[in-house]
Amino acid sequence: MFSYVFMKILEGRPRSYDRRMDKASRGRVGEIKASVVKEVPQDAAVLEIGCGTGELAAMLIGRGAVVDAFDASPAMVEFVRERIAEEGLDTRLTVRHMGVDGMDSLPSSHYDAVVSTLVFSELTADERGYALKYAARVLKPGGQLVIADEVVPRKAAARILQRAVRAPMLAATYLVSRASTRPIADLAGEVAEAGFHIDKEVRSHGDAFALVKATLPAR
Ligand SMILES: C[S@@+](CC[C@H](N)C(=O)[O-])C[C@H]1O[C@@H](n2cnc3c(N)ncnc32)[C@H](O)[C@@H]1O
């Protein structure tokens, strides 16, 4: 369940990323994305933060969404551009090479939903705060925010297990990628702090994974 740590290594290989992530997580990453898709209204205008290979965007498009996506990795963005061309998605999907620090360039009150999977655990606390502030800015009033990511379990025993299992994986990952991921201590709390109403927080994978769905209150 803590194999998400390896995602930093797999991210360097967009062509095999989804297949390897699905294998490393024993199918859970696919399930997580499916559960995010279910929370997004059909035919929505969606912003995806850190789209990776565009797998989630493609699933949303399958439900009528139009998706603007961005990612900080040039290799991922290049892969998504190829995907758009190959799959004829140019009227449904746009992708920008951009980090969350570029979110101030996005249009205000424009999107029905903002989504993100397995990205917030790669961000610093400041970056998460910035991303959430601008997620609130770009959503229409009443719009939905859906984030799924690795979090710190609530029970001490599960936290100890998480640390013990992650430590060797983190070391191996850091040696290869010079980067790591951090489970988030209070994802729902950070979302609420940014002015959202929390609709639900669903924990899974031994309490170490959370899907947070929140609504931007009408102003
Ligand atoms: C583990 S991958 C997840 C990709 C995709 N969301 C998924 O679930 O398959 C994390 C992604 O976040 C992107 N990322 C990391 N830091 C970012 C940042 N500051 N701004 C935008 N994207 C970022 C990475 O380039 C990578 O594509």
Coordinates of N, CA and C and ligand atoms in Angstrom, one line a residue:
M1 N 0.8 -1.2 0.0 CA 0.0 0.0 0.0 C 0.8 1.3 0.0
F2 N 2.1 1.2 0.5 CA 2.9 2.4 0.5 C 3.8 2.4 -0.8
S3 N 3.5 1.6 -1.8 CA 4.4 1.6 -3.0 C 4.2 2.9 -3.8
Y4 N 3.4 3.8 -3.3 CA 3.3 5.1 -4.0 C 4.6 5.8 -3.9
V5 N 5.4 5.5 -3.0 CA 6.8 6.1 -2.8 C 7.5 5.9 -4.1
F6 N 7.3 4.8 -4.8 CA 8.1 4.5 -6.0 C 7.7 5.4 -7.2
M7 N 6.6 6.2 -7.0 CA 6.1 6.9 -8.2 C 7.1 7.9 -8.7
K8 N 7.9 8.4 -7.8 CA 8.9 9.4 -8.2 C 9.9 8.8 -9.2
I9 N 10.2 7.5 -9.1 CA 11.0 6.9 -10.1 C 10.3 6.7 -11.4
L10 N 9.0 6.2 -11.3 CA 8.3 5.8 -12.5 C 7.9 7.1 -13.3
E11 N 7.8 8.2 -12.6 CA 7.4 9.4 -13.3 C 8.3 9.8 -14.5
G12 N 9.6 9.3 -14.4 CA 10.6 9.6 -15.4 C 10.3 8.8 -16.7
R13 N 9.3 7.9 -16.6 CA 9.1 7.1 -17.8 C 7.6 7.1 -18.2
P14 N 7.1 8.2 -18.7 CA 5.7 8.4 -19.0 C 5.1 7.2 -19.8
R15 N 5.8 6.7 -20.7 CA 5.2 5.7 -21.6 C 4.7 4.4 -20.8
S16 N 5.5 4.1 -19.7 CA 5.2 2.9 -19.0 C 4.6 3.2 -17.6
Y17 N 4.5 4.6 -17.3 CA 4.1 5.0 -15.9 C 2.8 4.4 -15.4
D18 N 1.7 4.5 -16.2 CA 0.4 4.0 -15.7 C 0.5 2.5 -15.5
R19 N 1.1 1.7 -16.4 CA 1.1 0.3 -16.3 C 1.9 -0.1 -15.0
R20 N 3.1 0.5 -14.9 CA 3.9 0.2 -13.7 C 3.3 0.6 -12.4
M21 N 2.7 1.8 -12.4 CA 2.0 2.3 -11.1 C 0.9 1.3 -10.8
D22 N 0.2 0.9 -11.8 CA -1.0 0.0 -11.5 C -0.4 -1.3 -10.9
K23 N 0.7 -1.8 -11.5 CA 1.3 -3.0 -11.0 C 1.8 -2.9 -9.6
A24 N 2.6 -1.8 -9.4 CA 3.2 -1.5 -8.1 C 2.1 -1.4 -7.0
S25 N 1.0 -0.8 -7.4 CA -0.1 -0.6 -6.4 C -1.1 -1.7 -6.4
R26 N -0.9 -2.7 -7.2 CA -1.8 -3.8 -7.3 C -3.2 -3.3 -7.7
G27 N -3.3 -2.4 -8.7 CA -4.5 -2.0 -9.3 C -5.2 -0.8 -8.5
R28 N -4.6 -0.4 -7.4 CA -5.3 0.5 -6.5 C -5.3 1.9 -7.2
V29 N -4.3 2.3 -7.9 CA -4.2 3.6 -8.5 C -5.4 3.8 -9.5
G30 N -5.7 2.7 -10.3 CA -6.8 2.7 -11.2 C -8.1 2.9 -10.4
E31 N -8.2 2.2 -9.3 CA -9.5 2.3 -8.5 C -9.6 3.7 -7.9
I32 N -8.5 4.3 -7.5 CA -8.5 5.7 -6.9 C -9.0 6.7 -8.0
K33 N -8.5 6.5 -9.2 CA -8.9 7.5 -10.3 C -10.4 7.3 -10.6
A34 N -10.8 6.0 -10.6 CA -12.3 5.8 -10.9 C -13.1 6.4 -9.8
S35 N -12.7 6.3 -8.5 CA -13.5 6.9 -7.5 C -13.5 8.4 -7.5
V36 N -12.4 9.0 -8.1 CA -12.4 10.5 -8.3 C -13.4 10.9 -9.4
V37 N -13.3 10.1 -10.5 CA -14.2 10.4 -11.6 C -15.7 10.4 -11.2
K38 N -16.1 9.4 -10.3 CA -17.5 9.3 -9.9 C -17.9 10.6 -9.2
E39 N -17.0 11.3 -8.5 CA -17.4 12.5 -7.8 C -17.5 13.8 -8.6
V40 N -17.1 13.7 -9.9 CA -17.2 14.9 -10.8 C -18.5 14.8 -11.6
P41 N -19.2 16.0 -11.6 CA -20.5 15.9 -12.4 C -20.2 15.7 -13.9
Q42 N -21.1 15.0 -14.6 CA -20.9 14.8 -16.0 C -20.8 16.1 -16.8
D43 N -20.1 16.1 -17.9 CA -20.0 17.2 -18.8 C -19.4 18.5 -18.2
A44 N -18.6 18.3 -17.2 CA -18.0 19.4 -16.4 C -16.8 20.0 -17.1
A45 N -16.6 21.3 -16.8 CA -15.3 21.9 -17.2 C -14.4 21.7 -16.0
V46 N -13.3 21.0 -16.3 CA -12.4 20.5 -15.2 C -11.0 21.0 -15.4
L47 N -10.4 21.4 -14.2 CA -9.0 21.7 -14.2 C -8.3 20.5 -13.5
E48 N -7.3 19.9 -14.1 CA -6.5 18.9 -13.4 C -5.1 19.4 -13.0
I49 N -4.8 19.3 -11.7 CA -3.5 19.7 -11.2 C -2.5 18.5 -11.3
G50 N -1.4 18.6 -12.0 CA -0.5 17.5 -12.1 C -1.0 16.3 -12.8
C51 N -1.2 16.4 -14.1 CA -2.0 15.4 -14.8 C -1.2 14.2 -15.1
G52 N 0.1 14.2 -14.9 CA 0.9 13.0 -15.3 C 0.7 12.7 -16.8
T53 N 0.3 11.4 -17.1 CA 0.1 10.9 -18.4 C -1.2 11.3 -19.0
G54 N -2.1 11.9 -18.2 CA -3.4 12.3 -18.7 C -4.5 11.2 -18.6
E55 N -4.1 10.1 -17.8 CA -5.1 9.0 -17.6 C -6.4 9.4 -17.0
L56 N -6.3 10.2 -15.9 CA -7.5 10.7 -15.2 C -8.3 11.6 -16.2
A57 N -7.6 12.5 -16.9 CA -8.3 13.4 -17.8 C -9.1 12.6 -18.8
A58 N -8.4 11.5 -19.4 CA -9.1 10.7 -20.4 C -10.4 10.1 -19.8
M59 N -10.3 9.6 -18.6 CA -11.4 9.0 -17.9 C -12.6 10.0 -17.8
L60 N -12.2 11.2 -17.4 CA -13.2 12.3 -17.2 C -13.8 12.7 -18.6
I61 N -13.0 12.7 -19.6 CA -13.5 13.0 -20.9 C -14.5 12.0 -21.4
G62 N -14.3 10.7 -20.9 CA -15.3 9.6 -21.2 C -16.6 9.9 -20.6
R63 N -16.7 10.8 -19.6 CA -18.0 11.2 -19.0 C -18.4 12.6 -19.4
G64 N -17.9 13.0 -20.6 CA -18.3 14.3 -21.2 C -17.6 15.5 -20.7
A65 N -16.5 15.4 -19.9 CA -15.8 16.5 -19.4 C -15.0 17.2 -20.5
V66 N -14.7 18.5 -20.3 CA -13.7 19.2 -21.0 C -12.6 19.5 -20.0
V67 N -11.3 19.1 -20.3 CA -10.3 19.2 -19.2 C -9.2 20.1 -19.7
D68 N -8.8 21.0 -18.8 CA -7.5 21.8 -18.9 C -6.6 21.2 -17.9
A69 N -5.5 20.7 -18.3 CA -4.6 20.0 -17.4 C -3.2 20.7 -17.4
F70 N -2.5 20.6 -16.3 CA -1.1 21.0 -16.3 C -0.2 20.1 -15.5
D71 N 1.1 20.1 -15.8 CA 2.0 19.3 -15.0 C 3.4 20.0 -15.1
A72 N 4.2 19.8 -14.1 CA 5.5 20.4 -14.0 C 6.6 19.6 -14.8
S73 N 6.2 18.4 -15.2 CA 7.2 17.6 -15.8 C 7.1 17.7 -17.4
P74 N 8.2 18.2 -18.0 CA 8.1 18.3 -19.5 C 7.9 17.0 -20.2
A75 N 8.4 15.9 -19.6 CA 8.2 14.6 -20.3 C 6.8 14.2 -20.2
M76 N 6.1 14.4 -19.1 CA 4.7 14.1 -19.0 C 3.9 14.9 -19.9
V77 N 4.2 16.2 -20.0 CA 3.4 17.1 -20.8 C 3.6 16.7 -22.3
E78 N 4.8 16.4 -22.7 CA 5.0 15.9 -24.1 C 4.2 14.7 -24.4
F79 N 4.2 13.8 -23.4 CA 3.4 12.5 -23.6 C 1.9 12.8 -23.7
V80 N 1.4 13.8 -22.9 CA 0.0 14.1 -23.0 C -0.3 14.7 -24.4
R81 N 0.6 15.6 -24.9 CA 0.4 16.2 -26.2 C 0.3 15.1 -27.3
E82 N 1.2 14.1 -27.2 CA 1.1 13.0 -28.2 C -0.2 12.3 -28.0
R83 N -0.6 12.1 -26.8 CA -1.9 11.4 -26.6 C -3.1 12.2 -27.2
I84 N -3.0 13.5 -27.0 CA -4.1 14.4 -27.6 C -4.2 14.2 -29.1
A85 N -3.0 14.2 -29.7 CA -2.9 14.0 -31.2 C -3.4 12.6 -31.6
E86 N -2.8 11.6 -30.9 CA -3.2 10.2 -31.3 C -4.6 9.9 -31.1
E87 N -5.2 10.4 -30.0 CA -6.6 10.0 -29.6 C -7.6 11.0 -30.1
G88 N -7.1 12.1 -30.8 CA -8.1 13.1 -31.3 C -8.8 13.8 -30.2
L89 N -8.1 14.2 -29.2 CA -8.7 14.8 -28.0 C -8.6 16.3 -28.0
D90 N -8.2 16.9 -29.1 CA -7.9 18.3 -29.1 C -9.0 19.3 -28.7
T91 N -10.3 18.8 -28.9 CA -11.4 19.7 -28.5 C -11.8 19.5 -27.1
R92 N -11.2 18.4 -26.4 CA -11.6 18.1 -25.0 C -10.5 18.3 -24.0
L93 N -9.3 18.3 -24.4 CA -8.2 18.3 -23.5 C -7.1 19.3 -23.9
T94 N -6.7 20.2 -23.0 CA -5.5 21.0 -23.2 C -4.5 20.7 -22.1
V95 N -3.2 20.8 -22.4 CA -2.2 20.6 -21.4 C -1.2 21.7 -21.4
R96 N -0.8 22.2 -20.2 CA 0.3 23.2 -20.1 C 1.4 22.6 -19.3
H97 N 2.6 23.0 -19.7 CA 3.8 22.7 -18.9 C 3.9 23.8 -17.9
M98 N 3.5 23.5 -16.7 CA 3.4 24.5 -15.6 C 3.4 23.9 -14.2
G99 N 4.0 24.5 -13.3 CA 3.8 24.1 -11.9 C 2.7 24.7 -11.2
V100 N 2.3 24.3 -10.0 CA 1.2 25.0 -9.3 C 1.5 26.5 -9.1
D101 N 2.7 26.8 -9.1 CA 3.1 28.3 -8.9 C 2.6 29.1 -10.1
G102 N 2.2 28.5 -11.2 CA 1.6 29.2 -12.4 C 0.1 29.3 -12.3
M103 N -0.5 28.9 -11.3 CA -2.0 28.8 -11.3 C -2.6 30.2 -11.3
D104 N -1.8 31.2 -10.9 CA -2.4 32.6 -11.0 C -2.7 33.1 -12.4
S105 N -2.2 32.3 -13.4 CA -2.4 32.7 -14.8 C -3.8 32.1 -15.3
L106 N -4.4 31.3 -14.5 CA -5.7 30.6 -15.0 C -6.9 31.5 -14.8
P107 N -7.9 31.3 -15.6 CA -9.1 32.2 -15.5 C -9.9 32.0 -14.2
S108 N -10.4 33.1 -13.6 CA -11.2 33.0 -12.4 C -12.6 32.5 -12.6
S109 N -13.1 31.9 -11.6 CA -14.5 31.4 -11.7 C -14.9 30.7 -13.0
H110 N -14.0 29.8 -13.4 CA -14.2 29.2 -14.8 C -14.6 27.7 -14.7
Y111 N -14.1 27.0 -13.7 CA -14.3 25.5 -13.8 C -15.4 25.0 -12.8
D112 N -16.0 23.9 -13.3 CA -17.0 23.2 -12.4 C -16.3 22.4 -11.4
A113 N -15.1 21.9 -11.7 CA -14.4 21.0 -10.8 C -12.9 21.1 -11.0
V114 N -12.2 21.0 -9.9 CA -10.7 20.9 -9.9 C -10.4 19.5 -9.3
V115 N -9.5 18.8 -10.0 CA -9.2 17.4 -9.5 C -7.6 17.3 -9.4
S116 N -7.2 16.3 -8.6 CA -5.8 16.0 -8.5 C -5.6 14.7 -7.8
T117 N -4.8 13.8 -8.4 CA -4.5 12.5 -7.7 C -3.0 12.4 -7.6
L118 N -2.5 12.0 -6.4 CA -1.1 11.7 -6.1 C -0.1 12.8 -6.5
V119 N -0.6 14.0 -6.3 CA 0.3 15.2 -6.6 C 0.6 16.0 -5.3
F120 N -0.4 16.1 -4.4 CA -0.2 17.0 -3.2 C 0.8 16.4 -2.3
S121 N 1.0 15.1 -2.3 CA 2.1 14.5 -1.5 C 3.5 14.7 -2.1
E122 N 3.5 15.3 -3.3 CA 4.8 15.7 -3.8 C 5.1 17.2 -3.6
L123 N 4.1 18.0 -3.1 CA 4.3 19.4 -2.9 C 4.7 19.8 -1.5
T124 N 5.3 20.9 -1.4 CA 5.6 21.5 0.0 C 4.3 22.0 0.5
A125 N 4.3 22.3 1.8 CA 3.1 22.9 2.5 C 2.8 24.2 1.8
D126 N 3.8 25.0 1.5 CA 3.5 26.3 0.8 C 2.9 26.1 -0.6
E127 N 3.4 25.1 -1.3 CA 2.8 24.8 -2.6 C 1.4 24.4 -2.5
R128 N 1.1 23.5 -1.5 CA -0.2 23.0 -1.4 C -1.2 24.2 -1.0
G129 N -0.7 25.1 -0.1 CA -1.5 26.3 0.2 C -1.8 27.1 -1.0
Y130 N -0.8 27.3 -1.8 CA -1.0 28.1 -3.1 C -1.9 27.4 -4.0
A131 N -1.7 26.1 -4.2 CA -2.6 25.4 -5.1 C -4.1 25.5 -4.7
L132 N -4.3 25.3 -3.4 CA -5.7 25.4 -2.9 C -6.3 26.8 -3.0
K133 N -5.4 27.8 -2.7 CA -5.9 29.2 -2.8 C -6.4 29.4 -4.3
Y134 N -5.6 29.0 -5.2 CA -6.0 29.2 -6.6 C -7.0 28.2 -7.1
A135 N -7.1 27.1 -6.5 CA -8.2 26.2 -6.9 C -9.5 26.9 -6.5
A136 N -9.5 27.6 -5.4 CA -10.8 28.3 -4.9 C -11.0 29.5 -5.9
R137 N -10.0 30.1 -6.4 CA -10.1 31.2 -7.3 C -10.7 30.8 -8.7
V138 N -10.2 29.6 -9.2 CA -10.6 29.3 -10.6 C -12.0 28.5 -10.6
L139 N -12.4 28.1 -9.5 CA -13.7 27.4 -9.5 C -14.9 28.3 -9.5
K140 N -16.0 27.9 -10.2 CA -17.2 28.7 -10.1 C -17.8 28.5 -8.7
P141 N -18.6 29.4 -8.1 CA -19.2 29.2 -6.9 C -20.0 27.9 -6.9
G142 N -19.9 27.1 -5.9 CA -20.6 25.8 -5.9 C -19.7 24.7 -6.6
G143 N -18.6 25.1 -7.1 CA -17.7 24.1 -7.8 C -17.1 23.1 -6.9
Q144 N -16.7 22.0 -7.4 CA -16.2 20.9 -6.6 C -14.7 20.7 -6.7
L145 N -14.1 20.4 -5.6 CA -12.6 20.1 -5.5 C -12.5 18.6 -5.1
V146 N -11.8 17.8 -5.9 CA -11.7 16.4 -5.5 C -10.2 16.1 -5.5
I147 N -9.6 15.7 -4.4 CA -8.2 15.4 -4.3 C -8.1 14.0 -3.7
A148 N -7.2 13.2 -4.2 CA -6.9 11.9 -3.6 C -5.4 11.7 -3.5
D149 N -5.0 11.4 -2.3 CA -3.5 11.3 -2.0 C -3.2 10.5 -0.8
E150 N -1.9 10.3 -0.7 CA -1.4 9.6 0.5 C -1.4 10.5 1.7
V151 N -1.9 10.0 2.8 CA -2.0 10.9 4.1 C -1.4 10.1 5.3
V152 N -1.3 10.8 6.3 CA -0.8 10.2 7.6 C -2.0 9.5 8.3
P153 N -1.9 8.2 8.6 CA -3.0 7.6 9.3 C -3.3 8.2 10.6
R154 N -4.5 8.1 11.1 CA -4.9 8.7 12.3 C -4.5 7.9 13.5
K155 N -4.4 6.6 13.4 CA -4.0 5.8 14.6 C -2.5 5.6 14.6
A156 N -2.0 5.7 15.9 CA -0.5 5.6 16.1 C 0.1 4.3 15.5
A157 N -0.6 3.2 15.6 CA 0.0 1.9 15.2 C 0.1 2.0 13.6
A158 N -0.9 2.5 13.0 CA -0.8 2.6 11.5 C 0.2 3.6 11.1
R159 N 0.4 4.7 11.9 CA 1.5 5.7 11.5 C 2.9 5.0 11.6
I160 N 3.0 4.2 12.7 CA 4.3 3.5 12.8 C 4.6 2.6 11.7
L161 N 3.6 1.8 11.3 CA 3.7 0.9 10.2 C 4.0 1.7 8.9
Q162 N 3.3 2.8 8.7 CA 3.6 3.6 7.5 C 5.0 4.0 7.4
R163 N 5.5 4.5 8.5 CA 6.9 5.0 8.6 C 7.9 3.9 8.3
A164 N 7.6 2.7 9.0 CA 8.6 1.6 8.9 C 8.6 1.0 7.5
V165 N 7.5 1.0 6.8 CA 7.4 0.4 5.5 C 8.0 1.4 4.5
R166 N 7.7 2.7 4.7 CA 8.1 3.7 3.7 C 9.6 3.9 3.7
A167 N 10.2 3.8 4.9 CA 11.6 4.3 5.1 C 12.6 3.6 4.0
P168 N 12.6 2.3 3.9 CA 13.6 1.8 2.9 C 13.2 2.1 1.5
M169 N 11.9 2.2 1.2 CA 11.4 2.6 -0.1 C 11.8 4.0 -0.5
L170 N 11.7 4.9 0.6 CA 12.1 6.3 0.4 C 13.5 6.4 0.1
A171 N 14.4 5.6 0.8 CA 15.8 5.7 0.6 C 16.1 5.3 -0.8
A172 N 15.5 4.2 -1.3 CA 15.8 3.7 -2.6 C 15.4 4.7 -3.7
T173 N 14.2 5.2 -3.4 CA 13.6 6.2 -4.4 C 14.5 7.4 -4.5
Y174 N 15.0 7.9 -3.3 CA 15.8 9.1 -3.3 C 17.1 8.9 -4.0
L175 N 17.7 7.7 -3.8 CA 18.9 7.4 -4.5 C 18.8 7.5 -6.0
V176 N 17.6 7.0 -6.5 CA 17.4 7.0 -8.0 C 16.9 8.4 -8.5
S177 N 16.0 9.0 -7.8 CA 15.3 10.1 -8.4 C 15.7 11.5 -7.7
R178 N 16.4 11.4 -6.6 CA 16.8 12.6 -5.8 C 15.5 13.4 -5.4
A179 N 14.4 12.7 -5.2 CA 13.2 13.3 -4.8 C 12.4 12.3 -3.9
S180 N 11.4 12.8 -3.2 CA 10.6 11.9 -2.4 C 9.2 12.4 -2.3
T181 N 8.4 11.7 -1.6 CA 7.0 12.1 -1.4 C 6.7 12.1 0.1
R182 N 5.7 12.9 0.5 CA 5.4 13.0 1.9 C 3.9 12.8 2.1
P183 N 3.5 11.8 2.9 CA 2.1 11.7 3.2 C 1.6 13.0 3.9
I184 N 0.4 13.5 3.7 CA -0.1 14.8 4.2 C -0.7 14.5 5.5
A185 N -0.4 15.4 6.5 CA -0.9 15.2 7.9 C -2.4 15.5 8.0
D186 N -2.8 16.5 7.3 CA -4.3 16.9 7.5 C -4.8 17.5 6.2
L187 N -5.0 16.6 5.2 CA -5.4 17.1 3.9 C -6.7 17.8 3.9
A188 N -7.7 17.2 4.6 CA -9.0 17.9 4.7 C -8.9 19.2 5.4
G189 N -8.1 19.2 6.5 CA -7.9 20.5 7.2 C -7.4 21.6 6.3
E190 N -6.4 21.2 5.5 CA -5.8 22.3 4.6 C -6.8 22.7 3.6
V191 N -7.7 21.8 3.1 CA -8.7 22.2 2.1 C -9.7 23.1 2.8
A192 N -10.1 22.8 4.0 CA -11.1 23.6 4.7 C -10.5 25.0 5.0
E193 N -9.2 25.0 5.3 CA -8.5 26.3 5.6 C -8.5 27.2 4.4
A194 N -8.6 26.6 3.2 CA -8.6 27.4 2.0 C -10.0 27.9 1.6
G195 N -10.9 27.7 2.5 CA -12.3 28.2 2.3 C -13.3 27.3 1.8
F196 N -12.9 26.0 1.6 CA -13.9 25.0 1.1 C -14.7 24.4 2.2
H197 N -15.9 24.0 1.8 CA -16.8 23.2 2.7 C -16.4 21.7 2.4
I198 N -16.0 20.9 3.4 CA -15.7 19.5 3.2 C -17.0 18.7 3.1
D199 N -17.2 18.1 1.9 CA -18.4 17.2 1.7 C -18.1 15.8 2.3
K200 N -16.9 15.3 2.0 CA -16.5 14.0 2.6 C -15.0 13.8 2.5
E201 N -14.6 13.0 3.4 CA -13.2 12.5 3.4 C -13.3 10.9 3.5
V202 N -12.9 10.2 2.4 CA -13.0 8.8 2.5 C -11.6 8.2 2.6
R203 N -11.4 7.5 3.7 CA -10.0 6.9 4.0 C -10.0 5.5 3.4
S204 N -8.9 5.1 2.9 CA -8.7 3.7 2.5 C -7.3 3.3 2.7
H205 N -6.9 2.0 2.2 CA -5.6 1.5 2.3 C -4.9 1.7 3.7
G206 N -5.6 1.1 4.6 CA -5.1 1.1 6.0 C -5.1 2.5 6.6
D207 N -6.0 3.4 6.1 CA -6.2 4.7 6.6 C -5.1 5.7 6.1
A208 N -4.3 5.1 5.1 CA -3.1 5.9 4.7 C -3.4 6.6 3.3
F209 N -4.6 6.5 2.9 CA -5.0 7.2 1.6 C -6.3 7.9 1.9
A210 N -6.5 9.1 1.3 CA -7.7 9.9 1.5 C -8.2 10.4 0.1
L211 N -9.5 10.3 0.0 CA -10.2 11.1 -1.1 C -11.0 12.2 -0.4
V212 N -10.6 13.4 -0.7 CA -11.3 14.6 -0.1 C -12.2 15.2 -1.2
K213 N -13.5 15.3 -0.9 CA -14.4 16.0 -1.8 C -14.9 17.3 -1.1
A214 N -14.8 18.4 -1.8 CA -15.1 19.7 -1.1 C -15.8 20.6 -2.1
T215 N -16.6 21.5 -1.6 CA -17.4 22.5 -2.4 C -16.9 23.9 -2.1
L216 N -16.8 24.7 -3.1 CA -16.5 26.1 -2.9 C -17.8 26.8 -2.6
P217 N -18.0 27.3 -1.4 CA -19.3 28.0 -1.1 C -19.6 29.1 -2.1
A218 N -20.9 29.3 -2.3 CA -21.3 30.5 -3.2 C -20.9 31.7 -2.4
R219 N -20.4 32.8 -3.1 CA -19.9 34.0 -2.4 C -21.0 34.9 -2.0
Ligands
LIG1 C1 2.7 10.6 -9.0 S1 2.5 11.6 -10.3 C2 0.7 11.5 -10.5 C3 0.3 11.8 -11.9 C4 -1.2 11.7 -12.1 N1 -1.9 12.7 -11.3 C5 -1.7 10.4 -11.7 O1 -2.4 10.2 -10.7 O2 -1.4 9.4 -12.5 C6 2.7 13.2 -9.7 C7 2.7 14.3 -10.8 O3 2.7 15.5 -10.2 C8 3.6 16.4 -11.0 N2 4.0 17.5 -10.1 C9 4.9 17.4 -9.1 N3 5.1 18.6 -8.6 C10 4.3 19.4 -9.3 C11 4.1 20.9 -9.2 N4 4.7 21.6 -8.3 N5 3.2 21.4 -10.1 C12 2.6 20.6 -11.0 N6 2.8 19.3 -11.2 C13 3.6 18.7 -10.3 C14 4.6 15.4 -11.5 O4 5.3 15.9 -12.6 C15 3.9 14.2 -11.8 O5 3.4 14.1 -13.1

